[in-house]
Short mmCIF file of C-alpha atoms in Angstrom, two decimals:
data_model
loop_
_atom_site.label_atom_id
_atom_site.label_comp_id
_atom_site.label_asym_id
_atom_site.label_seq_id
_atom_site.Cartn_x
_atom_site.Cartn_y
_atom_site.Cartn_z
CA UNK C 1 104.97 91.99 85.65
CA UNK C 2 106.98 90.88 82.62
CA UNK C 3 105.73 93.34 80.00
CA UNK C 4 103.27 96.17 79.54
CA UNK C 5 101.43 96.68 76.25
CA UNK C 6 99.43 99.76 75.36
CA UNK C 7 96.95 100.95 72.75
CA UNK C 8 95.97 104.62 72.54
CA UNK C 9 92.46 105.51 71.39
CA UNK C 10 92.58 109.20 70.44
CA UNK C 11 88.86 109.32 69.64
CA UNK C 12 87.70 108.02 73.03
CA UNK C 13 90.63 109.68 74.84
CA UNK C 14 91.55 106.42 76.55
CA UNK C 15 94.55 104.10 76.75
CA UNK C 16 94.13 100.35 77.07
CA UNK C 17 96.97 98.55 78.85
CA UNK C 18 97.62 94.82 78.81
CA UNK C 19 99.72 93.40 81.64
CA UNK C 20 101.86 90.40 80.70
CA UNK C 21 102.72 88.83 84.03
CA UNK C 22 104.87 85.91 82.84
CA UNK C 23 105.78 83.92 79.73
CA UNK C 24 102.68 81.73 79.98
CA UNK C 25 100.47 84.80 80.11
CA UNK C 26 101.03 85.97 76.52
CA UNK C 27 98.53 83.65 74.85
CA UNK C 28 95.79 84.56 77.34
CA UNK C 29 96.58 88.26 77.68
CA UNK C 30 93.24 89.40 76.32
CA UNK C 31 91.20 88.89 79.46
CA UNK C 32 89.50 91.12 81.99
CA UNK C 33 92.12 90.17 84.56
CA UNK C 34 94.97 91.58 82.49
CA UNK C 35 93.34 94.59 80.81
CA UNK C 36 93.19 98.09 82.27
CA UNK C 37 91.63 101.03 80.44
CA UNK C 38 92.37 104.54 81.69
CA UNK C 39 91.13 107.93 80.54
CA UNK C 40 93.66 110.58 79.52
CA UNK C 41 92.85 112.63 82.62
CA UNK C 42 93.39 109.63 84.91
CA UNK C 43 96.77 108.97 83.32
CA UNK C 44 97.87 112.57 83.84
CA UNK C 45 96.72 112.39 87.47
CA UNK C 46 98.59 109.12 88.06
CA UNK C 47 101.79 110.56 86.58
CA UNK C 48 101.56 113.66 88.77
CA UNK C 49 101.06 111.47 91.85
CA UNK C 50 104.10 109.40 90.96
CA UNK C 51 106.24 112.49 90.46
CA UNK C 52 105.44 113.65 93.97
CA UNK C 53 106.46 110.24 95.36
CA UNK C 54 109.42 109.62 93.06
CA UNK C 55 112.05 110.42 95.68
CA UNK C 56 111.05 107.17 97.39
CA UNK C 57 111.87 105.26 94.21
CA UNK C 58 115.28 106.90 93.94
CA UNK C 59 116.06 106.06 97.56
CA UNK C 60 114.99 102.42 97.10
CA UNK C 61 117.07 102.08 93.94
CA UNK C 62 120.12 103.39 95.79
CA UNK C 63 119.58 100.95 98.67
CA UNK C 64 119.03 98.01 96.29
CA UNK C 65 122.23 98.88 94.44
CA UNK C 66 124.24 98.98 97.66
CA UNK C 67 122.69 95.72 98.92
CA UNK C 68 123.47 93.71 95.78
CA UNK C 69 126.72 92.13 97.07
CA UNK C 70 125.46 91.73 100.64
CA UNK C 71 123.20 89.30 102.51
CA UNK C 72 120.01 88.15 100.82
CA UNK C 73 117.56 89.02 103.61
CA UNK C 74 118.22 92.82 103.71
CA UNK C 75 118.05 92.85 99.91
CA UNK C 76 114.64 91.13 99.84
CA UNK C 77 113.41 93.35 102.66
CA UNK C 78 114.17 96.42 100.56
CA UNK C 79 112.34 94.89 97.58
CA UNK C 80 109.32 94.23 99.82
CA UNK C 81 109.55 97.78 101.15
CA UNK C 82 109.40 99.18 97.63
CA UNK C 83 106.37 97.04 96.78
CA UNK C 84 104.56 97.89 100.00
CA UNK C 85 104.02 101.54 99.10
CA UNK C 86 100.34 102.46 99.05
CA UNK C 87 100.73 104.03 95.61
CA UNK C 88 102.10 100.73 94.28
CA UNK C 89 98.68 99.06 94.21
CA UNK C 90 96.66 102.04 93.01
CA UNK C 91 98.95 103.55 90.39
CA UNK C 92 99.72 101.52 87.26
CA UNK C 93 102.92 103.45 86.49
CA UNK C 94 104.23 103.08 90.05
CA UNK C 95 103.43 99.36 89.83
CA UNK C 96 105.26 99.03 86.51
CA UNK C 97 108.34 101.00 87.56
CA UNK C 98 108.55 99.12 90.87
CA UNK C 99 108.50 95.79 89.06
CA UNK C 100 111.04 97.02 86.54
CA UNK C 101 113.44 98.20 89.26
CA UNK C 102 113.02 95.02 91.32
CA UNK C 103 113.45 92.67 88.35
CA UNK C 104 116.54 94.59 87.24
CA UNK C 105 117.99 94.41 90.76
CA UNK C 106 117.35 90.64 91.00
CA UNK C 107 119.04 90.08 87.62
CA UNK C 108 122.07 92.13 88.64
CA UNK C 109 122.28 90.31 91.98
CA UNK C 110 122.22 86.98 90.14
CA UNK C 111 125.15 88.13 88.00
CA UNK C 112 127.07 89.17 91.12
CA UNK C 113 126.32 85.86 92.90
CA UNK C 114 127.56 83.88 89.88
CA UNK C 115 130.78 85.91 89.89
CA UNK C 116 131.60 85.60 93.59
CA UNK C 117 134.59 83.33 92.94
CA UNK C 118 136.08 85.64 90.31
CA UNK C 119 138.44 87.24 92.79
CA UNK C 120 140.17 89.56 90.34
CA UNK C 121 137.12 90.91 88.53
CA UNK C 122 134.49 90.59 91.27
CA UNK C 123 134.68 94.23 92.42
CA UNK C 124 134.38 95.58 88.88
CA UNK C 125 131.38 93.29 88.26
CA UNK C 126 129.69 94.59 91.42
CA UNK C 127 130.35 98.21 90.41
CA UNK C 128 128.96 97.56 86.93
CA UNK C 129 125.78 96.03 88.39
CA UNK C 130 125.34 99.01 90.68
CA UNK C 131 125.87 101.35 87.74
CA UNK C 132 123.21 99.52 85.71
CA UNK C 133 120.63 100.05 88.46
CA UNK C 134 121.50 103.73 88.83
CA UNK C 135 121.32 104.14 85.04
CA UNK C 136 117.85 102.57 84.94
CA UNK C 137 116.41 104.79 87.67
CA UNK C 138 117.98 107.88 86.05
CA UNK C 139 116.45 106.89 82.71
CA UNK C 140 113.04 106.50 84.36
CA UNK C 141 113.41 109.87 86.08
CA UNK C 142 114.48 111.64 82.88
CA UNK C 143 111.47 110.16 81.07
CA UNK C 144 108.95 110.92 83.81
CA UNK C 145 110.07 114.53 84.28
CA UNK C 146 110.83 115.27 80.62
CA UNK C 147 109.43 118.35 78.93
CA UNK C 148 107.44 116.55 76.24
CA UNK C 149 106.29 119.78 74.59
CA UNK C 150 109.71 120.30 72.95
CA UNK C 151 108.91 124.02 72.83
CA UNK C 152 112.35 125.00 74.12
CA UNK C 153 114.21 123.16 71.39
CA UNK C 154 116.62 125.65 69.80
CA UNK C 155 116.52 126.34 66.09
CA UNK C 156 120.19 125.42 65.69
CA UNK C 157 120.02 122.28 67.85
CA UNK C 158 117.88 119.58 66.20
CA UNK C 159 117.34 116.61 68.49
CA UNK C 160 117.55 113.03 67.23
CA UNK C 161 116.00 110.27 69.34
CA UNK C 162 116.18 106.56 68.51
CA UNK C 163 114.15 103.87 70.20
CA UNK C 164 112.61 100.50 69.51
CA UNK C 165 108.82 100.04 69.31
CA UNK C 166 107.95 96.35 68.91
CA UNK C 167 104.30 95.72 68.07
CA UNK C 168 102.08 92.78 69.06
CA UNK C 169 98.94 91.73 67.20
CA UNK C 170 96.07 89.94 68.90
CA UNK C 171 93.18 88.32 67.05
CA UNK C 172 89.88 89.33 68.69
CA UNK C 173 86.82 88.05 66.87
CA UNK C 174 87.04 89.17 63.26
CA UNK C 175 89.63 91.90 63.78
CA UNK C 176 93.29 92.28 64.67
CA UNK C 177 94.19 94.50 67.60
CA UNK C 178 97.57 96.22 67.56
CA UNK C 179 99.41 96.87 70.84
CA UNK C 180 102.80 98.47 71.37
CA UNK C 181 105.25 96.95 73.86
CA UNK C 182 106.34 99.53 76.43
CA UNK C 183 110.06 99.88 77.13
CA UNK C 184 111.60 99.83 80.62
CA UNK C 185 111.36 103.60 81.16
CA UNK C 186 108.01 103.96 79.30
CA UNK C 187 109.69 106.43 76.95
CA UNK C 188 107.78 105.27 73.87
CA UNK C 189 104.47 105.34 75.75
CA UNK C 190 104.89 108.93 76.99
CA UNK C 191 106.08 109.96 73.54
CA UNK C 192 102.96 108.53 71.88
CA UNK C 193 100.70 109.78 74.68
CA UNK C 194 101.98 113.33 74.29
CA UNK C 195 101.35 113.15 70.55
CA UNK C 196 97.75 112.12 71.26
CA UNK C 197 97.32 115.01 73.71
CA UNK C 198 98.71 117.46 71.20
CA UNK C 199 96.31 116.20 68.54
CA UNK C 200 93.50 116.72 71.02
CA UNK C 201 94.67 120.34 71.20
CA UNK C 202 94.50 120.61 67.39
CA UNK C 203 98.25 120.57 66.91
CA UNK C 204 99.38 118.80 63.76
CA UNK C 205 102.61 117.64 65.34
CA UNK C 206 103.79 115.16 62.72
CA UNK C 207 104.45 117.21 59.62
CA UNK C 208 107.30 116.55 57.25
CA UNK C 209 106.81 119.77 55.29
CA UNK C 210 107.90 123.24 56.38
CA UNK C 211 105.93 125.52 54.10
CA UNK C 212 103.84 127.08 56.85
CA UNK C 213 105.23 130.56 56.20
CA UNK C 214 102.18 132.66 56.82
CA UNK C 215 102.41 132.56 60.60
CA UNK C 216 104.80 134.17 63.02
CA UNK C 217 106.47 132.84 66.16
CA UNK C 218 108.57 129.73 66.49
CA UNK C 219 107.73 126.35 67.94
CA UNK C 220 109.10 122.91 67.15
CA UNK C 221 107.64 120.05 65.16
CA UNK C 222 109.30 116.82 64.11
CA UNK C 223 109.85 114.67 61.09
CA UNK C 224 109.49 110.90 61.38
CA UNK C 225 111.64 108.64 59.24
CA UNK C 226 112.57 104.95 59.25
CA UNK C 227 116.27 104.15 58.83
CA UNK C 228 117.27 101.04 56.90
CA UNK C 229 118.71 98.32 59.08
CA UNK C 230 121.86 98.06 56.97
CA UNK C 231 122.88 101.71 57.29
CA UNK C 232 125.75 102.53 59.64
CA UNK C 233 125.43 104.49 62.88
CA UNK C 234 121.78 103.61 63.35
CA UNK C 235 119.93 101.06 65.42
CA UNK C 236 119.76 97.77 63.49
CA UNK C 237 116.73 96.36 65.31
CA UNK C 238 113.43 95.88 63.50
CA UNK C 239 110.87 98.67 63.99
CA UNK C 240 113.54 101.13 65.10
CA UNK C 241 112.51 104.69 64.31
CA UNK C 242 114.55 107.88 64.22
CA UNK C 243 112.71 111.03 65.30
CA UNK C 244 114.36 114.21 64.06
CA UNK C 245 113.12 117.43 65.61
CA UNK C 246 113.34 120.42 63.30
CA UNK C 247 112.32 124.02 63.95
CA UNK C 248 109.41 125.36 61.96
CA UNK C 249 107.07 128.33 62.03
CA UNK C 250 104.08 128.01 64.31
CA UNK C 251 101.41 130.36 65.49
CA UNK C 252 101.98 132.08 68.80
CA UNK C 253 99.81 130.98 71.68
CA UNK C 254 98.50 132.93 74.58
CA UNK C 255 99.88 131.75 77.91
CA UNK C 256 97.63 129.56 80.00
CA UNK C 257 95.80 131.51 82.69
CA UNK C 258 96.99 130.18 86.11
CA UNK C 259 93.46 130.74 87.43
CA UNK C 260 92.00 128.27 84.94
CA UNK C 261 93.23 125.36 87.07
CA UNK C 262 94.33 126.87 90.41
CA UNK C 263 95.07 123.53 92.09
CA UNK C 264 97.42 122.48 89.31
CA UNK C 265 99.09 125.91 89.42
CA UNK C 266 99.92 125.50 93.11
CA UNK C 267 101.01 121.89 92.61
CA UNK C 268 103.44 122.90 89.86
CA UNK C 269 104.80 125.79 91.90
CA UNK C 270 105.29 123.57 94.97
CA UNK C 271 107.04 120.86 92.93
CA UNK C 272 109.39 123.45 91.44
CA UNK C 273 110.45 124.50 94.94
CA UNK C 274 111.00 120.90 96.12
CA UNK C 275 113.04 120.25 92.99
CA UNK C 276 115.23 123.28 93.72
CA UNK C 277 115.96 121.90 97.19
CA UNK C 278 116.75 118.52 95.64
CA UNK C 279 119.27 120.16 93.31
CA UNK C 280 120.82 122.40 95.97
CA UNK C 281 121.19 119.57 98.52
CA UNK C 282 121.80 116.47 96.33
CA UNK C 283 123.28 114.43 99.19
CA UNK C 284 120.64 115.32 101.75
CA UNK C 285 116.93 114.71 101.20
CA UNK C 286 115.88 116.18 104.56
CA UNK C 287 115.27 119.73 103.20
CA UNK C 288 113.06 118.37 100.44
CA UNK C 289 111.14 116.10 102.82
CA UNK C 290 110.67 118.94 105.30
CA UNK C 291 109.10 121.11 102.63
CA UNK C 292 106.86 118.25 101.48
CA UNK C 293 105.45 117.96 105.01
CA UNK C 294 103.89 121.39 104.60
CA UNK C 295 102.24 120.75 101.23
CA UNK C 296 98.89 119.62 102.69
CA UNK C 297 98.11 123.01 104.19
CA UNK C 298 98.83 124.77 100.88
CA UNK C 299 96.86 122.25 98.82
CA UNK C 300 93.96 122.28 101.26
CA UNK C 301 93.69 126.06 101.11
CA UNK C 302 93.41 126.23 97.33
CA UNK C 303 91.21 123.13 97.06
CA UNK C 304 88.74 124.51 99.58
CA UNK C 305 88.51 127.78 97.67
CA UNK C 306 87.99 126.00 94.34
CA UNK C 307 85.27 123.90 95.93
CA UNK C 308 83.51 127.06 97.09
CA UNK C 309 83.62 128.41 93.56
CA UNK C 310 82.14 125.17 92.23
CA UNK C 311 79.26 125.26 94.72
CA UNK C 312 78.53 128.87 93.80
CA UNK C 313 79.00 128.04 90.10
CA UNK C 314 81.52 130.84 89.81
CA UNK C 315 84.45 130.92 87.40
CA UNK C 316 87.91 130.65 88.96
CA UNK C 317 89.27 133.12 86.41
CA UNK C 318 88.90 136.27 88.45
CA UNK C 319 91.06 138.82 90.34
CA UNK C 320 90.22 137.28 93.73
CA UNK C 321 91.56 133.88 92.69
CA UNK C 322 94.69 135.46 91.22
CA UNK C 323 95.27 137.26 94.51
CA UNK C 324 94.85 134.01 96.46
CA UNK C 325 97.31 132.20 94.18
CA UNK C 326 99.87 134.93 94.74
CA UNK C 327 99.39 134.68 98.49
CA UNK C 328 99.82 130.91 98.56
CA UNK C 329 102.87 131.07 96.29
CA UNK C 330 104.40 133.69 98.58
CA UNK C 331 103.75 131.44 101.60
CA UNK C 332 105.36 128.49 99.82
CA UNK C 333 108.34 130.63 98.90
CA UNK C 334 108.75 131.78 102.54
CA UNK C 335 108.71 128.15 103.68
CA UNK C 336 111.23 127.31 100.96
CA UNK C 337 113.58 130.16 101.95
CA UNK C 338 113.40 129.26 105.65
CA UNK C 339 114.30 125.63 104.99
CA UNK C 340 117.02 126.62 102.55
CA UNK C 341 118.53 129.08 105.06
CA UNK C 342 118.33 126.49 107.85
CA UNK C 343 120.26 123.77 106.00
CA UNK C 344 122.76 126.16 104.43
CA UNK C 345 123.82 127.25 107.93
CA UNK C 346 124.07 123.64 109.09
CA UNK C 347 126.80 122.92 106.51
#
């Protein structure tokens, strides 16, 4: 996959993706073979699936980085291993990130191979190539796990983000279709997708004024401005946009009821525990993997209960469901503490 283009339809709540597989594919991109249309809910589900499996991507990126200056066969075997994941063929984002990581690794390996006779600088070139791969996977991780709500942005800490959003136009019949080219980490896609979701929730996110003084509470909105290409200290590429996040008054919202989507509640709680193990044992993924082995029993328990409620046409927002959620969260926490205690004593 050479490029990924996307077009968000807020009215239909869908995103149309165009896969550009190679240079010759651009002129014939508008075809059934290259077009994928996903609903908002399917995209959210795919992202959540990828988050649960992302440790595998980090591990593969580390192995690819270390194999860059070594024999070709182990390097290609690791590329094939990354592409053989079951999620690779069923999840568009996993497919895109896998291709991005593999293409980046091949490019860096080519640079290293061309520099093999540079005896003095060869080691620094290898280290730079490794660093580039690690930087890419970290950028993907930061994007995938980012808090796109921006609700925790402090009033005294405005955030400025710059990125490039090239646009492609395709002539289809009597109309022009506009598609945005996704970047390597899909930052611009997730940014635009979150805006669309917020609009669906009746949030007027883009608002350059700040005269909404009749409400209490504080959330964050942002101002969008284009910087001239000749100004200093700004990206000089065409279509570069600067997004400045500024605090403004917003209405307070009631917290989401965890019983509204019990399965998602448990999934989020379980992921938070696996992430804590990942942070506490950064050089050892065994604790995290051990906890993940137990996730099926927790997920199955809540899914079975939700299914019962659906059959009986009963709302999940009830004291019994809240009690069950607390029980499952306590069980997850016990498993987490046992694993944590086990590996702390091993060190």
